[in-house]
JSON list of C-alpha atoms in Angstrom, two decimals:
[
{"chain": "A", "resi": 1, "resn": "MET", "atom": "CA", "xyz": [61.12, -30.21, -10.88]},
{"chain": "A", "resi": 2, "resn": "ALA", "atom": "CA", "xyz": [58.00, -27.77, -10.36]},
{"chain": "A", "resi": 3, "resn": "CYS", "atom": "CA", "xyz": [55.07, -28.71, -8.56]},
{"chain": "A", "resi": 4, "resn": "VAL", "atom": "CA", "xyz": [51.52, -27.03, -8.60]},
{"chain": "A", "resi": 5, "resn": "ARG", "atom": "CA", "xyz": [49.05, -27.53, -6.13]},
{"chain": "A", "resi": 6, "resn": "SER", "atom": "CA", "xyz": [45.14, -26.28, -6.58]},
{"chain": "A", "resi": 7, "resn": "VAL", "atom": "CA", "xyz": [42.02, -26.41, -4.37]},
{"chain": "A", "resi": 8, "resn": "TRP", "atom": "CA", "xyz": [38.64, -26.25, -5.66]},
{"chain": "A", "resi": 9, "resn": "ALA", "atom": "CA", "xyz": [35.73, -25.97, -3.82]},
{"chain": "A", "resi": 10, "resn": "LEU", "atom": "CA", "xyz": [32.36, -26.81, -5.01]},
{"chain": "A", "resi": 11, "resn": "LYS", "atom": "CA", "xyz": [29.26, -26.07, -3.28]},
{"chain": "A", "resi": 12, "resn": "TYR", "atom": "CA", "xyz": [26.30, -28.61, -4.10]},
{"chain": "A", "resi": 13, "resn": "LEU", "atom": "CA", "xyz": [22.86, -27.22, -3.16]},
{"chain": "A", "resi": 14, "resn": "ASN", "atom": "CA", "xyz": [24.42, -24.29, -1.25]},
{"chain": "A", "resi": 15, "resn": "SER", "atom": "CA", "xyz": [25.22, -26.13, 1.83]},
{"chain": "A", "resi": 16, "resn": "VAL", "atom": "CA", "xyz": [27.86, -29.00, 0.73]},
{"chain": "A", "resi": 17, "resn": "LYS", "atom": "CA", "xyz": [31.36, -28.42, -0.07]},
{"chain": "A", "resi": 18, "resn": "ASN", "atom": "CA", "xyz": [33.76, -30.63, -1.66]},
{"chain": "A", "resi": 19, "resn": "VAL", "atom": "CA", "xyz": [37.12, -30.03, -1.91]},
{"chain": "A", "resi": 20, "resn": "PHE", "atom": "CA", "xyz": [39.44, -31.72, -4.44]},
{"chain": "A", "resi": 21, "resn": "THR", "atom": "CA", "xyz": [43.47, -30.95, -3.92]},
{"chain": "A", "resi": 22, "resn": "PHE", "atom": "CA", "xyz": [45.59, -32.53, -6.69]},
{"chain": "A", "resi": 23, "resn": "PHE", "atom": "CA", "xyz": [49.17, -32.14, -7.66]},
{"chain": "A", "resi": 24, "resn": "VAL", "atom": "CA", "xyz": [50.95, -32.30, -10.67]},
{"chain": "A", "resi": 25, "resn": "SER", "atom": "CA", "xyz": [54.89, -32.69, -11.47]},
{"chain": "A", "resi": 26, "resn": "VAL", "atom": "CA", "xyz": [56.22, -31.03, -14.34]},
{"chain": "A", "resi": 27, "resn": "THR", "atom": "CA", "xyz": [59.65, -32.24, -15.49]},
{"chain": "A", "resi": 28, "resn": "ASP", "atom": "CA", "xyz": [61.84, -32.14, -18.44]},
{"chain": "A", "resi": 29, "resn": "GLN", "atom": "CA", "xyz": [59.76, -33.78, -21.44]},
{"chain": "A", "resi": 30, "resn": "ASN", "atom": "CA", "xyz": [63.22, -35.11, -22.82]},
{"chain": "A", "resi": 31, "resn": "LYS", "atom": "CA", "xyz": [63.47, -37.15, -19.79]},
{"chain": "A", "resi": 32, "resn": "LYS", "atom": "CA", "xyz": [62.90, -40.78, -19.92]},
{"chain": "A", "resi": 33, "resn": "ASN", "atom": "CA", "xyz": [61.67, -43.04, -17.29]},
{"chain": "A", "resi": 34, "resn": "TYR", "atom": "CA", "xyz": [63.03, -46.68, -17.47]},
{"chain": "A", "resi": 35, "resn": "VAL", "atom": "CA", "xyz": [60.58, -49.31, -16.75]},
{"chain": "A", "resi": 36, "resn": "PHE", "atom": "CA", "xyz": [61.83, -53.10, -15.82]},
{"chain": "A", "resi": 37, "resn": "ILE", "atom": "CA", "xyz": [59.54, -55.61, -17.02]},
{"chain": "A", "resi": 38, "resn": "ASN", "atom": "CA", "xyz": [59.90, -59.09, -15.43]},
{"chain": "A", "resi": 39, "resn": "GLN", "atom": "CA", "xyz": [58.44, -61.13, -18.11]},
{"chain": "A", "resi": 40, "resn": "ALA", "atom": "CA", "xyz": [60.18, -62.80, -21.04]},
{"chain": "A", "resi": 41, "resn": "MET", "atom": "CA", "xyz": [59.43, -62.21, -24.56]},
{"chain": "A", "resi": 42, "resn": "SER", "atom": "CA", "xyz": [60.51, -61.96, -27.85]},
{"chain": "A", "resi": 43, "resn": "TRP", "atom": "CA", "xyz": [62.08, -58.81, -28.97]},
{"chain": "A", "resi": 44, "resn": "SER", "atom": "CA", "xyz": [58.96, -57.94, -31.36]},
{"chain": "A", "resi": 45, "resn": "SER", "atom": "CA", "xyz": [56.86, -58.93, -28.52]},
{"chain": "A", "resi": 46, "resn": "ALA", "atom": "CA", "xyz": [58.56, -56.78, -25.78]},
{"chain": "A", "resi": 47, "resn": "GLN", "atom": "CA", "xyz": [58.18, -53.84, -28.50]},
{"chain": "A", "resi": 48, "resn": "GLN", "atom": "CA", "xyz": [54.33, -54.47, -28.46]},
{"chain": "A", "resi": 49, "resn": "TYR", "atom": "CA", "xyz": [54.08, -54.49, -24.57]},
{"chain": "A", "resi": 50, "resn": "CYS", "atom": "CA", "xyz": [56.21, -51.30, -24.28]},
{"chain": "A", "resi": 51, "resn": "ARG", "atom": "CA", "xyz": [53.93, -49.24, -27.05]},
{"chain": "A", "resi": 52, "resn": "LYS", "atom": "CA", "xyz": [50.99, -50.55, -25.20]},
{"chain": "A", "resi": 53, "resn": "ASN", "atom": "CA", "xyz": [51.75, -49.77, -21.60]},
{"chain": "A", "resi": 54, "resn": "TYR", "atom": "CA", "xyz": [54.68, -47.28, -21.80]},
{"chain": "A", "resi": 55, "resn": "LYS", "atom": "CA", "xyz": [56.10, -45.59, -24.88]},
{"chain": "A", "resi": 56, "resn": "ASP", "atom": "CA", "xyz": [58.27, -48.02, -26.30]},
{"chain": "A", "resi": 57, "resn": "LEU", "atom": "CA", "xyz": [61.27, -50.25, -25.58]},
{"chain": "A", "resi": 58, "resn": "ALA", "atom": "CA", "xyz": [64.26, -48.57, -23.97]},
{"chain": "A", "resi": 59, "resn": "MET", "atom": "CA", "xyz": [66.04, -45.87, -26.06]},
{"chain": "A", "resi": 60, "resn": "ILE", "atom": "CA", "xyz": [69.42, -45.16, -24.77]},
{"chain": "A", "resi": 61, "resn": "GLU", "atom": "CA", "xyz": [71.12, -41.91, -26.18]},
{"chain": "A", "resi": 62, "resn": "ASN", "atom": "CA", "xyz": [73.98, -41.50, -23.95]},
{"chain": "A", "resi": 63, "resn": "GLN", "atom": "CA", "xyz": [76.01, -42.47, -21.15]},
{"chain": "A", "resi": 64, "resn": "GLU", "atom": "CA", "xyz": [73.77, -41.33, -18.64]},
{"chain": "A", "resi": 65, "resn": "GLU", "atom": "CA", "xyz": [70.69, -42.79, -20.15]},
{"chain": "A", "resi": 66, "resn": "ASN", "atom": "CA", "xyz": [72.64, -46.34, -20.18]},
{"chain": "A", "resi": 67, "resn": "THR", "atom": "CA", "xyz": [73.26, -45.85, -16.37]},
{"chain": "A", "resi": 68, "resn": "GLU", "atom": "CA", "xyz": [69.63, -45.09, -16.02]},
{"chain": "A", "resi": 69, "resn": "ALA", "atom": "CA", "xyz": [67.99, -47.88, -17.67]},
{"chain": "A", "resi": 70, "resn": "GLN", "atom": "CA", "xyz": [70.79, -50.43, -16.01]},
{"chain": "A", "resi": 71, "resn": "ASN", "atom": "CA", "xyz": [69.52, -48.86, -12.80]},
{"chain": "A", "resi": 72, "resn": "ALA", "atom": "CA", "xyz": [66.10, -49.79, -13.42]},
{"chain": "A", "resi": 73, "resn": "LYS", "atom": "CA", "xyz": [66.20, -53.59, -13.52]},
{"chain": "A", "resi": 74, "resn": "PRO", "atom": "CA", "xyz": [68.03, -56.10, -11.43]},
{"chain": "A", "resi": 75, "resn": "SER", "atom": "CA", "xyz": [71.66, -56.06, -11.38]},
{"chain": "A", "resi": 76, "resn": "SER", "atom": "CA", "xyz": [71.83, -59.95, -13.10]},
{"chain": "A", "resi": 77, "resn": "ASP", "atom": "CA", "xyz": [69.31, -59.64, -15.72]},
{"chain": "A", "resi": 78, "resn": "LEU", "atom": "CA", "xyz": [70.11, -59.44, -19.69]},
{"chain": "A", "resi": 79, "resn": "VAL", "atom": "CA", "xyz": [67.27, -57.44, -20.84]},
{"chain": "A", "resi": 80, "resn": "TRP", "atom": "CA", "xyz": [66.23, -56.20, -24.55]},
{"chain": "A", "resi": 81, "resn": "ILE", "atom": "CA", "xyz": [66.43, -52.68, -25.28]},
{"chain": "A", "resi": 82, "resn": "GLY", "atom": "CA", "xyz": [64.74, -50.93, -28.53]},
{"chain": "A", "resi": 83, "resn": "LEU", "atom": "CA", "xyz": [67.93, -51.27, -30.78]},
{"chain": "A", "resi": 84, "resn": "TYR", "atom": "CA", "xyz": [67.80, -53.11, -34.13]},
{"chain": "A", "resi": 85, "resn": "ARG", "atom": "CA", "xyz": [70.02, -53.91, -36.77]},
{"chain": "A", "resi": 86, "resn": "GLU", "atom": "CA", "xyz": [70.60, -52.55, -40.33]},
{"chain": "A", "resi": 87, "resn": "PRO", "atom": "CA", "xyz": [71.45, -49.82, -40.18]},
{"chain": "A", "resi": 88, "resn": "TRP", "atom": "CA", "xyz": [71.35, -49.54, -36.10]},
{"chain": "A", "resi": 89, "resn": "THR", "atom": "CA", "xyz": [67.83, -48.04, -35.32]},
{"chain": "A", "resi": 90, "resn": "TRP", "atom": "CA", "xyz": [65.89, -47.26, -32.27]},
{"chain": "A", "resi": 91, "resn": "SER", "atom": "CA", "xyz": [62.15, -48.77, -31.78]},
{"chain": "A", "resi": 92, "resn": "ASP", "atom": "CA", "xyz": [60.95, -45.37, -32.81]},
{"chain": "A", "resi": 93, "resn": "GLY", "atom": "CA", "xyz": [62.83, -45.40, -36.17]},
{"chain": "A", "resi": 94, "resn": "SER", "atom": "CA", "xyz": [65.46, -42.79, -35.25]},
{"chain": "A", "resi": 95, "resn": "ARG", "atom": "CA", "xyz": [69.09, -43.24, -36.01]},
{"chain": "A", "resi": 96, "resn": "SER", "atom": "CA", "xyz": [71.36, -44.86, -33.27]},
{"chain": "A", "resi": 97, "resn": "SER", "atom": "CA", "xyz": [74.72, -42.54, -32.57]},
{"chain": "A", "resi": 98, "resn": "PHE", "atom": "CA", "xyz": [75.45, -43.65, -29.01]},
{"chain": "A", "resi": 99, "resn": "ARG", "atom": "CA", "xyz": [76.65, -47.30, -28.69]},
{"chain": "A", "resi": 100, "resn": "ASN", "atom": "CA", "xyz": [78.06, -49.56, -25.74]},
{"chain": "A", "resi": 101, "resn": "TRP", "atom": "CA", "xyz": [79.32, -52.51, -27.47]},
{"chain": "A", "resi": 102, "resn": "LEU", "atom": "CA", "xyz": [80.28, -55.69, -25.56]},
{"chain": "A", "resi": 103, "resn": "PRO", "atom": "CA", "xyz": [83.70, -56.06, -26.45]},
{"chain": "A", "resi": 104, "resn": "THR", "atom": "CA", "xyz": [84.82, -59.05, -29.05]},
{"chain": "A", "resi": 105, "resn": "THR", "atom": "CA", "xyz": [81.50, -60.58, -29.04]},
{"chain": "A", "resi": 106, "resn": "GLY", "atom": "CA", "xyz": [79.02, -57.65, -28.92]},
{"chain": "A", "resi": 107, "resn": "LEU", "atom": "CA", "xyz": [78.56, -57.66, -32.75]},
{"chain": "A", "resi": 108, "resn": "ASN", "atom": "CA", "xyz": [79.21, -61.31, -33.77]},
{"chain": "A", "resi": 109, "resn": "ASN", "atom": "CA", "xyz": [75.78, -61.47, -35.82]},
{"chain": "A", "resi": 110, "resn": "VAL", "atom": "CA", "xyz": [75.80, -65.46, -35.67]},
{"chain": "A", "resi": 111, "resn": "ASP", "atom": "CA", "xyz": [74.23, -66.83, -39.04]},
{"chain": "A", "resi": 112, "resn": "LYS", "atom": "CA", "xyz": [73.61, -63.21, -40.30]},
{"chain": "A", "resi": 113, "resn": "ASN", "atom": "CA", "xyz": [70.45, -63.33, -37.97]},
{"chain": "A", "resi": 114, "resn": "GLN", "atom": "CA", "xyz": [71.14, -61.31, -35.02]},
{"chain": "A", "resi": 115, "resn": "HIS", "atom": "CA", "xyz": [69.44, -58.16, -35.76]},
{"chain": "A", "resi": 116, "resn": "CYS", "atom": "CA", "xyz": [68.13, -57.37, -31.98]},
{"chain": "A", "resi": 117, "resn": "ILE", "atom": "CA", "xyz": [69.99, -55.78, -28.80]},
{"chain": "A", "resi": 118, "resn": "THR", "atom": "CA", "xyz": [70.41, -56.72, -25.39]},
{"chain": "A", "resi": 119, "resn": "GLU", "atom": "CA", "xyz": [71.93, -54.98, -22.51]},
{"chain": "A", "resi": 120, "resn": "ASN", "atom": "CA", "xyz": [74.14, -56.98, -20.07]},
{"chain": "A", "resi": 121, "resn": "PRO", "atom": "CA", "xyz": [74.87, -56.63, -16.34]},
{"chain": "A", "resi": 122, "resn": "GLN", "atom": "CA", "xyz": [77.61, -54.33, -17.25]},
{"chain": "A", "resi": 123, "resn": "HIS", "atom": "CA", "xyz": [75.91, -51.90, -19.40]},
{"chain": "A", "resi": 124, "resn": "GLN", "atom": "CA", "xyz": [77.34, -53.54, -22.46]},
{"chain": "A", "resi": 125, "resn": "TRP", "atom": "CA", "xyz": [75.47, -54.20, -25.81]},
{"chain": "A", "resi": 126, "resn": "ALA", "atom": "CA", "xyz": [75.36, -57.51, -27.60]},
{"chain": "A", "resi": 127, "resn": "ASP", "atom": "CA", "xyz": [73.35, -58.57, -30.77]},
{"chain": "A", "resi": 128, "resn": "GLU", "atom": "CA", "xyz": [70.83, -61.19, -30.12]},
{"chain": "A", "resi": 129, "resn": "PHE", "atom": "CA", "xyz": [68.29, -63.65, -32.17]},
{"chain": "A", "resi": 130, "resn": "CYS", "atom": "CA", "xyz": [64.97, -61.76, -32.09]},
{"chain": "A", "resi": 131, "resn": "ASN", "atom": "CA", "xyz": [62.94, -64.44, -31.06]},
{"chain": "A", "resi": 132, "resn": "ILE", "atom": "CA", "xyz": [64.50, -65.43, -27.81]},
{"chain": "A", "resi": 133, "resn": "PRO", "atom": "CA", "xyz": [62.45, -64.48, -24.87]},
{"chain": "A", "resi": 134, "resn": "TRP", "atom": "CA", "xyz": [64.45, -61.99, -22.49]},
{"chain": "A", "resi": 135, "resn": "VAL", "atom": "CA", "xyz": [63.00, -59.67, -20.04]},
{"chain": "A", "resi": 136, "resn": "PHE", "atom": "CA", "xyz": [63.03, -55.72, -21.12]},
{"chain": "A", "resi": 137, "resn": "VAL", "atom": "CA", "xyz": [63.15, -52.66, -20.15]},
{"chain": "A", "resi": 138, "resn": "CYS", "atom": "CA", "xyz": [60.66, -49.78, -21.34]},
{"chain": "A", "resi": 139, "resn": "HIS", "atom": "CA", "xyz": [60.65, -46.23, -21.15]},
{"chain": "A", "resi": 140, "resn": "GLN", "atom": "CA", "xyz": [58.20, -43.38, -20.96]},
{"chain": "A", "resi": 141, "resn": "GLY", "atom": "CA", "xyz": [58.94, -39.72, -21.33]},
{"chain": "A", "resi": 142, "resn": "GLU", "atom": "CA", "xyz": [57.66, -38.04, -17.82]},
{"chain": "A", "resi": 143, "resn": "HIS", "atom": "CA", "xyz": [56.35, -34.61, -18.66]},
{"chain": "A", "resi": 144, "resn": "LEU", "atom": "CA", "xyz": [53.09, -34.60, -16.63]},
{"chain": "A", "resi": 145, "resn": "LYS", "atom": "CA", "xyz": [52.50, -37.43, -13.58]},
{"chain": "A", "resi": 146, "resn": "LYS", "atom": "CA", "xyz": [49.09, -37.71, -11.85]},
{"chain": "A", "resi": 147, "resn": "TYR", "atom": "CA", "xyz": [48.98, -38.21, -7.81]}
]
């Protein structure tokens, strides 16, 4: 992470000086910040909320991101993430190659109608009915942050 500090001095009426200080944090553009939303919604409503207020529902592409997303929420919660079925695709439309299914029941697809994915407290994923309200995790890419 790099920090930049700048001070601008402006003169008004040749006698008044105002000084503004700001810091900008620059981080890896590919790093995602995960944010837990403690409001239960359907998968599609959660997706809309994340897109409006952040970037999208949590997109988890490797074990490190899976752990980071898990750490963003209380340990007891089952949450929506941005994965959905046919074929396994992230909320932004990209294909998923990383998966962390719950053994035996992760992909049971009850009534062939469980198309959205939750993550449990053990970092494992399971398919669920998309209209069930769950709390959820959003992500945002951080490359510039204002202080």
